[in-house]
Amino acid sequence: MLLVLGVFLFFLFFGMPVAFAIGISGLVFFLTTPDVPLSIAVQRTLTTSQSWTMLAIPLFIFAGHLMNSTGITKRLITLANVLTGHMYGNLAQVSVVLSTLMGGVSGSAVADAAMQSRILGPDMIKRGYKPAYGAAINGVSSLITATIPPSMGLIIYGSIGEVSIGRLFAAGILPGIMMMIVLMAAVSYTSRKNNYMPERKKPPGIKEVLLAVKDGIWALIFPIILIVGIRYGIFTPSESGAFAAVYAIFIGAVVYKELTWKKFFETVQESAIDIGAIMLIISVSGIFGYGIVYDNVTSGLSDLITGITDNQYMMFGIVILVLVVAGMFVETTVITLLLTPIFVPIVTSVGIDPVHFGLVMMTVTTFGIITPPMGVSLFTVSQIMGCSPQDTVKEAIPFYFATMLVVAIMVFFPDLILFVPDMIFGK
């Protein structure tokens, strides 16, 4: 398995697309293990994608694109601006609040960061914000999407780790809100230092807030409908993805009347591109995952780590360190697919709740997309904002500390994560 991992890292280092790097390195395992028929590689590629739970991923991606093209995103920006216009660094505050509101719509941290950089970026630069500062907050605030339902990462984690996706969705609400509050405090602190003044002096009136909420209510109630629907058995997590797509079409075509046939077909085309890329990674990861199971990598690592410590907090520290380093080099989806089956048995063996661990894992793993040297979101937002990744990292340092503070709270106070799912689904 070390040879396979070496091949994977070699191809990644030389810039090969992630899906091909996983697929080829997985194929190397079968070529160097003559006892295993090569036909299993084909079977694993097919069966990994043919999962009822995984069906939620393309459906939520499609729903997210539909909501972006039907005016819902525009209305959420208006709401966020109304709520934060009186704060220091209000455009950066809009980015944080919008990420929280969009968590239930886009489901993807990279997509959220790119969208916000394109929409908010020009206004930030026009208002005197450093391009690197705008890139930093747009990138880091998108981490909130890792927890607010319906997070694509939580769907993959729940499917691979056999953890209740309904409980994961419910557990993500409080950490997402906590991340929003801490990042808003960091924005306020850094904006005062940089003299990023509020847009207006007074907080918004109740009437103004209610009007903005009324305009964006269809997006705000979306995550609530999903969790309630799953809790009461109205639909499964996979069926909730189908509901989300139909819901978005209905809101766009009937309520807002902004979804034309032209927009619809453009949305289908954009969704197909994103779905194809993600599902290819998921499919070929089945080859890699088979090698992990065949070589007993899980039990070997479990024995190694539990041999070092059986203390929950020490275990968390070791796993978080591994995830942070992995996130610096490999895409979030890949890490979730490859490391979930390894880490879930290890953490549960020392009494860590898999729902608790899932929220910590997805937050830390997603954190890697905005960190050097190869964070996908880091390079994406830097390119859109027209600054170097190095400058973005410098401006993001206070936000890195804020994120690590939230992770520490999540690790040491598991009841904050488990309170909502226990209340909704029972212990």
Tab-separated table of C-alpha atoms in Angstrom:
chain	number	residue	atom	x	y	z
A	1	MET	CA	0.000	0.000	0.000
A	2	LEU	CA	2.970	2.330	0.538
A	3	LEU	CA	3.838	1.962	-3.160
A	4	VAL	CA	0.286	2.897	-4.121
A	5	LEU	CA	0.356	5.962	-1.853
A	6	GLY	CA	3.733	6.965	-3.304
A	7	VAL	CA	2.379	6.738	-6.863
A	8	PHE	CA	-0.662	8.831	-5.857
A	9	LEU	CA	1.462	11.596	-4.304
A	10	PHE	CA	3.889	11.502	-7.250
A	11	PHE	CA	1.117	12.152	-9.771
A	12	LEU	CA	-0.424	14.868	-7.603
A	13	PHE	CA	2.948	16.612	-7.276
A	14	PHE	CA	3.321	16.793	-11.054
A	15	GLY	CA	-0.146	18.250	-11.516
A	16	MET	CA	-2.192	15.279	-12.712
A	17	PRO	CA	-5.960	15.678	-12.133
A	18	VAL	CA	-6.962	14.162	-8.804
A	19	ALA	CA	-9.359	11.591	-10.285
A	20	PHE	CA	-6.678	10.172	-12.588
A	21	ALA	CA	-4.073	10.173	-9.806
A	22	ILE	CA	-6.413	8.112	-7.590
A	23	GLY	CA	-7.459	5.785	-10.393
A	24	ILE	CA	-3.949	5.030	-11.656
A	25	SER	CA	-2.499	4.543	-8.174
A	26	GLY	CA	-5.414	2.232	-7.320
A	27	LEU	CA	-4.738	0.286	-10.505
A	28	VAL	CA	-1.094	-0.090	-9.438
A	29	PHE	CA	-2.347	-1.928	-6.346
A	30	PHE	CA	-4.148	-4.518	-8.494
A	31	LEU	CA	-1.190	-4.896	-10.865
A	32	THR	CA	1.168	-5.535	-7.944
A	33	THR	CA	-1.250	-7.892	-6.155
A	34	PRO	CA	-1.684	-10.886	-8.483
A	35	ASP	CA	-3.965	-12.683	-5.982
A	36	VAL	CA	-6.689	-10.106	-6.626
A	37	PRO	CA	-8.497	-10.312	-10.005
A	38	LEU	CA	-8.218	-7.131	-12.078
A	39	SER	CA	-11.953	-7.323	-12.776
A	40	ILE	CA	-12.593	-6.202	-9.176
A	41	ALA	CA	-11.136	-2.790	-10.071
A	42	VAL	CA	-13.893	-2.346	-12.661
A	43	GLN	CA	-16.540	-3.588	-10.249
A	44	ARG	CA	-15.407	-1.239	-7.472
A	45	THR	CA	-15.436	1.738	-9.857
A	46	LEU	CA	-19.052	1.029	-10.721
A	47	THR	CA	-20.399	-0.001	-7.315
A	48	THR	CA	-18.929	3.010	-5.478
A	49	SER	CA	-21.027	5.434	-7.529
A	50	GLN	CA	-24.115	3.184	-7.489
A	51	SER	CA	-25.037	4.101	-3.941
A	52	TRP	CA	-28.510	5.268	-2.973
A	53	THR	CA	-27.053	7.677	-0.397
A	54	MET	CA	-24.483	9.088	-2.845
A	55	LEU	CA	-27.354	10.014	-5.169
A	56	ALA	CA	-27.935	13.000	-2.884
A	57	ILE	CA	-24.679	14.617	-4.064
A	58	PRO	CA	-25.550	15.268	-7.751
A	59	LEU	CA	-29.070	16.256	-6.744
A	60	PHE	CA	-27.877	18.852	-4.226
A	61	ILE	CA	-25.300	20.194	-6.699
A	62	PHE	CA	-28.095	20.643	-9.246
A	63	ALA	CA	-30.309	22.296	-6.618
A	64	GLY	CA	-27.486	24.654	-5.643
A	65	HIS	CA	-26.960	25.790	-9.226
A	66	LEU	CA	-30.707	26.266	-9.644
A	67	MET	CA	-30.907	28.460	-6.547
A	68	ASN	CA	-27.999	30.571	-7.767
A	69	SER	CA	-29.742	31.163	-11.089
A	70	THR	CA	-33.182	31.971	-9.695
A	71	GLY	CA	-32.416	35.091	-7.673
A	72	ILE	CA	-32.237	33.428	-4.268
A	73	THR	CA	-28.523	34.234	-3.861
A	74	LYS	CA	-29.177	37.883	-4.741
A	75	ARG	CA	-31.845	38.114	-2.056
A	76	LEU	CA	-29.613	36.498	0.556
A	77	ILE	CA	-26.912	39.089	-0.180
A	78	THR	CA	-29.481	41.853	0.369
A	79	LEU	CA	-30.467	40.301	3.706
A	80	ALA	CA	-26.839	39.920	4.810
A	81	ASN	CA	-26.104	43.531	3.865
A	82	VAL	CA	-29.099	44.793	5.835
A	83	LEU	CA	-27.983	42.872	8.935
A	84	THR	CA	-24.304	43.945	8.808
A	85	GLY	CA	-24.277	47.379	7.150
A	86	HIS	CA	-23.633	49.144	10.485
A	87	MET	CA	-20.584	47.004	11.366
A	88	TYR	CA	-16.896	47.639	10.737
A	89	GLY	CA	-15.837	45.845	7.572
A	90	ASN	CA	-19.473	45.384	6.604
A	91	LEU	CA	-18.726	43.860	3.181
A	92	ALA	CA	-16.494	41.271	4.859
A	93	GLN	CA	-19.275	40.715	7.403
A	94	VAL	CA	-21.658	40.170	4.476
A	95	SER	CA	-19.314	37.433	3.263
A	96	VAL	CA	-19.501	35.628	6.626
A	97	VAL	CA	-23.281	35.933	7.010
A	98	LEU	CA	-23.843	34.968	3.379
A	99	SER	CA	-21.748	31.818	3.823
A	100	THR	CA	-23.960	30.869	6.746
A	101	LEU	CA	-27.127	31.481	4.760
A	102	MET	CA	-25.714	29.794	1.642
A	103	GLY	CA	-24.569	26.672	3.502
A	104	GLY	CA	-27.957	25.175	2.896
A	105	VAL	CA	-27.910	26.155	-0.761
A	106	SER	CA	-24.525	25.547	-2.357
A	107	GLY	CA	-23.225	22.703	-0.175
A	108	SER	CA	-19.704	23.337	-1.467
A	109	ALA	CA	-17.048	25.494	0.215
A	110	VAL	CA	-15.044	26.093	-2.987
A	111	ALA	CA	-18.167	27.032	-4.969
A	112	ASP	CA	-19.262	29.351	-2.158
A	113	ALA	CA	-15.844	31.059	-1.963
A	114	ALA	CA	-15.654	31.539	-5.731
A	115	MET	CA	-19.207	32.872	-5.960
A	116	GLN	CA	-18.677	35.378	-3.145
A	117	SER	CA	-15.357	36.557	-4.553
A	118	ARG	CA	-16.980	37.229	-7.930
A	119	ILE	CA	-20.015	38.994	-6.461
A	120	LEU	CA	-18.533	40.837	-3.456
A	121	GLY	CA	-14.936	41.184	-4.663
A	122	PRO	CA	-15.357	44.171	-7.031
A	123	ASP	CA	-17.297	46.168	-4.419
A	124	MET	CA	-14.686	45.343	-1.766
A	125	ILE	CA	-11.864	46.682	-3.932
A	126	LYS	CA	-13.924	49.742	-4.884
A	127	ARG	CA	-14.545	50.472	-1.171
A	128	GLY	CA	-10.807	50.343	-0.382
A	129	TYR	CA	-10.438	46.782	0.924
A	130	LYS	CA	-7.144	45.104	0.098
A	131	PRO	CA	-7.729	42.438	-2.597
A	132	ALA	CA	-5.872	39.903	-0.432
A	133	TYR	CA	-8.100	40.711	2.550
A	134	GLY	CA	-11.203	40.140	0.447
A	135	ALA	CA	-9.771	36.863	-0.839
A	136	ALA	CA	-8.920	35.764	2.709
A	137	ILE	CA	-12.346	36.370	4.231
A	138	ASN	CA	-14.248	35.004	1.214
A	139	GLY	CA	-12.125	31.849	1.364
A	140	VAL	CA	-12.179	31.272	5.126
A	141	SER	CA	-15.851	32.142	5.623
A	142	SER	CA	-16.763	29.459	3.087
A	143	LEU	CA	-15.679	26.865	5.691
A	144	ILE	CA	-19.075	27.403	7.303
A	145	THR	CA	-20.543	25.448	4.371
A	146	ALA	CA	-18.761	22.341	5.705
A	147	THR	CA	-21.235	22.133	8.578
A	148	ILE	CA	-24.460	23.965	7.670
A	149	PRO	CA	-26.803	21.443	5.986
A	150	PRO	CA	-26.851	20.121	3.336
A	151	SER	CA	-23.052	19.892	3.379
A	152	MET	CA	-21.766	17.680	0.573
A	153	GLY	CA	-18.868	16.594	2.781
A	154	LEU	CA	-21.248	15.402	5.502
A	155	ILE	CA	-23.202	13.373	2.946
A	156	ILE	CA	-20.005	11.643	1.783
A	157	TYR	CA	-18.798	11.132	5.370
A	158	GLY	CA	-22.142	9.704	6.445
A	159	SER	CA	-22.322	7.401	3.435
A	160	ILE	CA	-18.768	6.060	3.706
A	161	GLY	CA	-18.701	5.910	7.526
A	162	GLU	CA	-22.253	4.545	7.847
A	163	VAL	CA	-23.297	7.446	10.092
A	164	SER	CA	-26.809	8.925	10.137
A	165	ILE	CA	-26.877	11.817	7.669
A	166	GLY	CA	-29.945	13.255	9.396
A	167	ARG	CA	-28.033	13.469	12.692
A	168	LEU	CA	-25.017	14.959	10.896
A	169	PHE	CA	-27.191	17.646	9.282
A	170	ALA	CA	-28.745	18.537	12.647
A	171	ALA	CA	-25.347	18.504	14.382
A	172	GLY	CA	-23.928	21.004	11.887
A	173	ILE	CA	-26.254	23.866	12.798
A	174	LEU	CA	-24.680	25.064	16.079
A	175	PRO	CA	-21.022	24.718	14.913
A	176	GLY	CA	-21.942	26.670	11.770
A	177	ILE	CA	-23.489	29.493	13.783
A	178	MET	CA	-20.535	29.420	16.194
A	179	MET	CA	-18.111	29.706	13.263
A	180	MET	CA	-20.101	32.672	11.958
A	181	ILE	CA	-19.947	34.511	15.313
A	182	VAL	CA	-16.207	33.946	15.813
A	183	LEU	CA	-15.351	34.976	12.239
A	184	MET	CA	-17.511	38.096	12.515
A	185	ALA	CA	-15.582	39.041	15.672
A	186	ALA	CA	-12.293	38.504	13.801
A	187	VAL	CA	-13.547	40.638	10.906
A	188	SER	CA	-14.544	43.425	13.303
A	189	TYR	CA	-11.093	43.357	14.928
A	190	THR	CA	-9.122	43.358	11.667
A	191	SER	CA	-11.411	45.934	10.022
A	192	ARG	CA	-10.871	48.410	12.827
A	193	LYS	CA	-7.112	48.026	12.354
A	194	ASN	CA	-7.459	48.480	8.572
A	195	ASN	CA	-10.020	51.298	8.932
A	196	TYR	CA	-12.740	49.542	6.931
A	197	MET	CA	-15.625	51.768	8.018
A	198	PRO	CA	-19.319	50.795	8.292
A	199	GLU	CA	-21.617	51.617	5.389
A	200	ARG	CA	-24.122	53.281	7.717
A	201	LYS	CA	-24.049	54.505	11.312
A	202	LYS	CA	-27.237	53.007	12.760
A	203	PRO	CA	-28.339	49.363	13.015
A	204	PRO	CA	-31.230	48.432	10.704
A	205	GLY	CA	-34.803	48.988	11.822
A	206	ILE	CA	-37.124	46.061	12.507
A	207	LYS	CA	-39.210	46.871	9.423
A	208	GLU	CA	-36.140	46.850	7.174
A	209	VAL	CA	-34.985	43.495	8.568
A	210	LEU	CA	-38.442	41.937	8.236
A	211	LEU	CA	-38.699	43.042	4.608
A	212	ALA	CA	-35.291	41.512	3.815
A	213	VAL	CA	-36.193	38.298	5.674
A	214	LYS	CA	-39.497	38.113	3.812
A	215	ASP	CA	-37.663	38.397	0.486
A	216	GLY	CA	-35.174	35.635	1.382
A	217	ILE	CA	-37.492	33.415	3.420
A	218	TRP	CA	-37.596	30.640	0.814
A	219	ALA	CA	-33.859	30.068	1.142
A	220	LEU	CA	-33.846	30.477	4.934
A	221	ILE	CA	-36.423	27.746	5.555
A	222	PHE	CA	-34.789	25.312	3.116
A	223	PRO	CA	-32.397	23.615	5.648
A	224	ILE	CA	-35.215	23.442	8.212
A	225	ILE	CA	-37.492	21.641	5.741
A	226	LEU	CA	-34.717	19.143	5.011
A	227	ILE	CA	-34.043	18.277	8.659
A	228	VAL	CA	-37.731	18.102	9.612
A	229	GLY	CA	-38.464	15.981	6.542
A	230	ILE	CA	-35.683	13.508	7.351
A	231	ARG	CA	-36.589	13.432	11.062
A	232	TYR	CA	-40.220	12.519	10.452
A	233	GLY	CA	-39.503	10.073	7.634
A	234	ILE	CA	-41.088	12.188	4.916
A	235	PHE	CA	-38.009	11.544	2.803
A	236	THR	CA	-34.573	9.943	3.087
A	237	PRO	CA	-31.367	12.016	2.723
A	238	SER	CA	-31.207	10.956	-0.948
A	239	GLU	CA	-34.834	11.835	-1.556
A	240	SER	CA	-34.215	15.188	0.140
A	241	GLY	CA	-31.809	15.976	-2.715
A	242	ALA	CA	-34.578	15.364	-5.244
A	243	PHE	CA	-36.914	17.491	-3.135
A	244	ALA	CA	-34.297	20.275	-3.082
A	245	ALA	CA	-34.095	20.320	-6.893
A	246	VAL	CA	-37.891	20.393	-7.320
A	247	TYR	CA	-38.148	23.021	-4.563
A	248	ALA	CA	-35.606	25.256	-6.344
A	249	ILE	CA	-37.408	24.901	-9.684
A	250	PHE	CA	-40.744	25.760	-8.056
A	251	ILE	CA	-39.382	28.835	-6.240
A	252	GLY	CA	-37.526	30.062	-9.321
A	253	ALA	CA	-40.349	29.523	-11.801
A	254	VAL	CA	-43.505	30.157	-9.736
A	255	VAL	CA	-42.569	32.381	-6.761
A	256	TYR	CA	-39.763	34.603	-8.092
A	257	LYS	CA	-40.569	34.013	-11.790
A	258	GLU	CA	-36.867	34.354	-12.712
A	259	LEU	CA	-36.223	30.811	-13.987
A	260	THR	CA	-36.532	30.872	-17.780
A	261	TRP	CA	-35.984	27.891	-20.083
A	262	LYS	CA	-32.683	29.428	-21.186
A	263	LYS	CA	-31.479	29.755	-17.575
A	264	PHE	CA	-32.686	26.248	-16.818
A	265	PHE	CA	-30.698	24.620	-19.646
A	266	GLU	CA	-27.594	26.683	-18.746
A	267	THR	CA	-27.965	25.477	-15.151
A	268	VAL	CA	-28.267	21.860	-16.282
A	269	GLN	CA	-25.084	22.245	-18.334
A	270	GLU	CA	-23.112	23.816	-15.458
A	271	SER	CA	-24.386	21.180	-13.039
A	272	ALA	CA	-23.427	18.329	-15.374
A	273	ILE	CA	-19.816	19.573	-15.489
A	274	ASP	CA	-19.537	19.791	-11.688
A	275	ILE	CA	-21.341	16.486	-11.110
A	276	GLY	CA	-19.142	14.689	-13.654
A	277	ALA	CA	-15.936	15.875	-11.995
A	278	ILE	CA	-17.038	14.965	-8.454
A	279	MET	CA	-18.619	11.609	-9.313
A	280	LEU	CA	-15.502	10.561	-11.249
A	281	ILE	CA	-13.431	11.128	-8.111
A	282	ILE	CA	-15.950	9.199	-6.018
A	283	SER	CA	-16.027	6.298	-8.498
A	284	VAL	CA	-12.266	5.774	-8.804
A	285	SER	CA	-11.810	6.159	-5.042
A	286	GLY	CA	-13.503	2.763	-4.772
A	287	ILE	CA	-10.398	1.149	-6.292
A	288	PHE	CA	-8.145	2.888	-3.781
A	289	GLY	CA	-10.491	2.061	-0.921
A	290	TYR	CA	-10.457	-1.639	-1.785
A	291	GLY	CA	-6.669	-1.687	-1.423
A	292	ILE	CA	-6.946	-0.033	2.004
A	293	VAL	CA	-9.320	-2.752	3.219
A	294	TYR	CA	-7.407	-5.618	1.568
A	295	ASP	CA	-4.098	-4.636	3.187
A	296	ASN	CA	-5.739	-4.084	6.605
A	297	VAL	CA	-4.516	-0.495	6.671
A	298	THR	CA	-7.372	0.475	9.019
A	299	SER	CA	-6.544	-2.095	11.685
A	300	GLY	CA	-2.806	-1.433	11.332
A	301	LEU	CA	-3.228	2.314	11.829
A	302	SER	CA	-5.705	1.716	14.621
A	303	ASP	CA	-3.195	-0.467	16.480
A	304	LEU	CA	-0.465	2.116	15.884
A	305	ILE	CA	-2.454	5.123	17.127
A	306	THR	CA	-4.127	3.348	20.060
A	307	GLY	CA	-0.669	2.052	20.962
A	308	ILE	CA	0.409	5.676	21.358
A	309	THR	CA	-2.647	6.768	23.358
A	310	ASP	CA	-6.209	5.802	24.198
A	311	ASN	CA	-7.038	9.274	25.518
A	312	GLN	CA	-9.832	10.890	23.491
A	313	TYR	CA	-8.255	14.332	23.363
A	314	MET	CA	-4.808	13.020	22.435
A	315	MET	CA	-6.487	10.910	19.748
A	316	PHE	CA	-8.288	13.968	18.431
A	317	GLY	CA	-4.997	15.879	18.365
A	318	ILE	CA	-3.240	13.202	16.308
A	319	VAL	CA	-6.130	12.832	13.852
A	320	ILE	CA	-6.568	16.606	13.455
A	321	LEU	CA	-2.849	16.999	12.729
A	322	VAL	CA	-3.082	14.330	10.019
A	323	LEU	CA	-6.193	15.940	8.512
A	324	VAL	CA	-4.678	19.445	8.476
A	325	VAL	CA	-1.544	18.204	6.696
A	326	ALA	CA	-3.609	16.107	4.260
A	327	GLY	CA	-5.905	19.055	3.567
A	328	MET	CA	-2.940	21.183	2.517
A	329	PHE	CA	-2.226	18.843	-0.381
A	330	VAL	CA	-5.382	16.917	-1.281
A	331	GLU	CA	-8.944	17.987	-2.100
A	332	THR	CA	-11.578	17.711	0.635
A	333	THR	CA	-13.706	15.161	-1.228
A	334	VAL	CA	-10.716	12.859	-1.705
A	335	ILE	CA	-9.672	13.057	1.963
A	336	THR	CA	-13.210	12.295	3.091
A	337	LEU	CA	-13.485	9.311	0.761
A	338	LEU	CA	-10.099	7.832	1.657
A	339	LEU	CA	-9.708	8.620	5.370
A	340	THR	CA	-13.260	8.219	6.699
A	341	PRO	CA	-13.157	4.385	6.645
A	342	ILE	CA	-9.763	4.532	8.390
A	343	PHE	CA	-10.495	7.055	11.133
A	344	VAL	CA	-14.110	6.261	12.091
A	345	PRO	CA	-13.286	2.812	13.571
A	346	ILE	CA	-10.257	4.285	15.359
A	347	VAL	CA	-12.115	7.142	17.078
A	348	THR	CA	-15.162	5.050	17.953
A	349	SER	CA	-12.856	2.501	19.615
A	350	VAL	CA	-11.944	5.128	22.240
A	351	GLY	CA	-15.534	6.292	22.761
A	352	ILE	CA	-15.731	9.304	20.430
A	353	ASP	CA	-19.195	9.718	18.895
A	354	PRO	CA	-18.966	9.376	15.081
A	355	VAL	CA	-21.334	12.350	14.611
A	356	HIS	CA	-19.105	14.497	16.855
A	357	PHE	CA	-16.011	13.341	14.986
A	358	GLY	CA	-17.661	13.908	11.586
A	359	LEU	CA	-18.283	17.592	12.266
A	360	VAL	CA	-14.714	18.104	13.522
A	361	MET	CA	-13.278	16.135	10.601
A	362	MET	CA	-15.197	18.061	7.941
A	363	THR	CA	-14.322	21.438	9.487
A	364	VAL	CA	-10.615	20.616	9.699
A	365	THR	CA	-10.508	18.940	6.291
A	366	THR	CA	-12.286	21.843	4.611
A	367	PHE	CA	-9.889	24.210	6.389
A	368	GLY	CA	-7.157	22.747	4.176
A	369	ILE	CA	-8.663	24.256	1.011
A	370	ILE	CA	-7.669	27.772	2.129
A	371	THR	CA	-4.177	26.872	3.405
A	372	PRO	CA	-0.870	26.637	1.521
A	373	PRO	CA	0.751	25.028	-0.351
A	374	MET	CA	-2.030	23.565	-2.542
A	375	GLY	CA	-5.355	24.739	-1.105
A	376	VAL	CA	-7.895	24.728	-3.955
A	377	SER	CA	-9.910	27.622	-2.555
A	378	LEU	CA	-6.737	29.612	-1.733
A	379	PHE	CA	-5.701	29.705	-5.382
A	380	THR	CA	-9.265	30.175	-6.635
A	381	VAL	CA	-10.089	33.254	-4.554
A	382	SER	CA	-6.613	34.748	-5.057
A	383	GLN	CA	-6.986	34.492	-8.828
A	384	ILE	CA	-10.480	36.003	-8.812
A	385	MET	CA	-9.428	38.871	-6.505
A	386	GLY	CA	-6.229	39.526	-8.466
A	387	CYS	CA	-3.681	38.974	-5.681
A	388	SER	CA	-0.987	36.447	-4.847
A	389	PRO	CA	-1.755	33.422	-2.641
A	390	GLN	CA	1.088	34.545	-0.353
A	391	ASP	CA	-0.648	37.882	0.333
A	392	THR	CA	-3.949	36.088	0.909
A	393	VAL	CA	-2.331	33.822	3.517
A	394	LYS	CA	-0.888	36.827	5.384
A	395	GLU	CA	-4.299	38.502	5.576
A	396	ALA	CA	-5.965	35.210	6.552
A	397	ILE	CA	-3.827	34.544	9.652
A	398	PRO	CA	-6.352	36.072	12.141
A	399	PHE	CA	-9.103	34.024	10.493
A	400	TYR	CA	-6.969	30.873	10.759
A	401	PHE	CA	-6.713	31.418	14.522
A	402	ALA	CA	-10.476	32.034	14.744
A	403	THR	CA	-11.144	28.753	12.916
A	404	MET	CA	-8.803	26.800	15.184
A	405	LEU	CA	-10.583	28.302	18.214
A	406	VAL	CA	-13.900	26.939	16.932
A	407	VAL	CA	-12.323	23.528	16.295
A	408	ALA	CA	-10.950	23.479	19.860
A	409	ILE	CA	-14.405	24.294	21.267
A	410	MET	CA	-15.924	21.521	19.140
A	411	VAL	CA	-13.370	18.995	20.402
A	412	PHE	CA	-13.626	19.832	24.119
A	413	PHE	CA	-17.390	20.463	24.255
A	414	PRO	CA	-19.042	17.654	22.271
A	415	ASP	CA	-22.466	18.415	23.788
A	416	LEU	CA	-22.547	21.612	21.701
A	417	ILE	CA	-22.500	19.422	18.594
A	418	LEU	CA	-24.709	16.597	19.833
A	419	PHE	CA	-27.339	18.736	21.560
A	420	VAL	CA	-29.477	19.418	18.477
A	421	PRO	CA	-29.388	15.888	16.951
A	422	ASP	CA	-30.133	14.372	20.369
A	423	MET	CA	-33.053	16.760	20.774
A	424	ILE	CA	-34.460	16.005	17.302
A	425	PHE	CA	-33.638	12.309	16.854
A	426	GLY	CA	-33.141	11.198	20.463
A	427	LYS	CA	-29.966	9.720	21.964
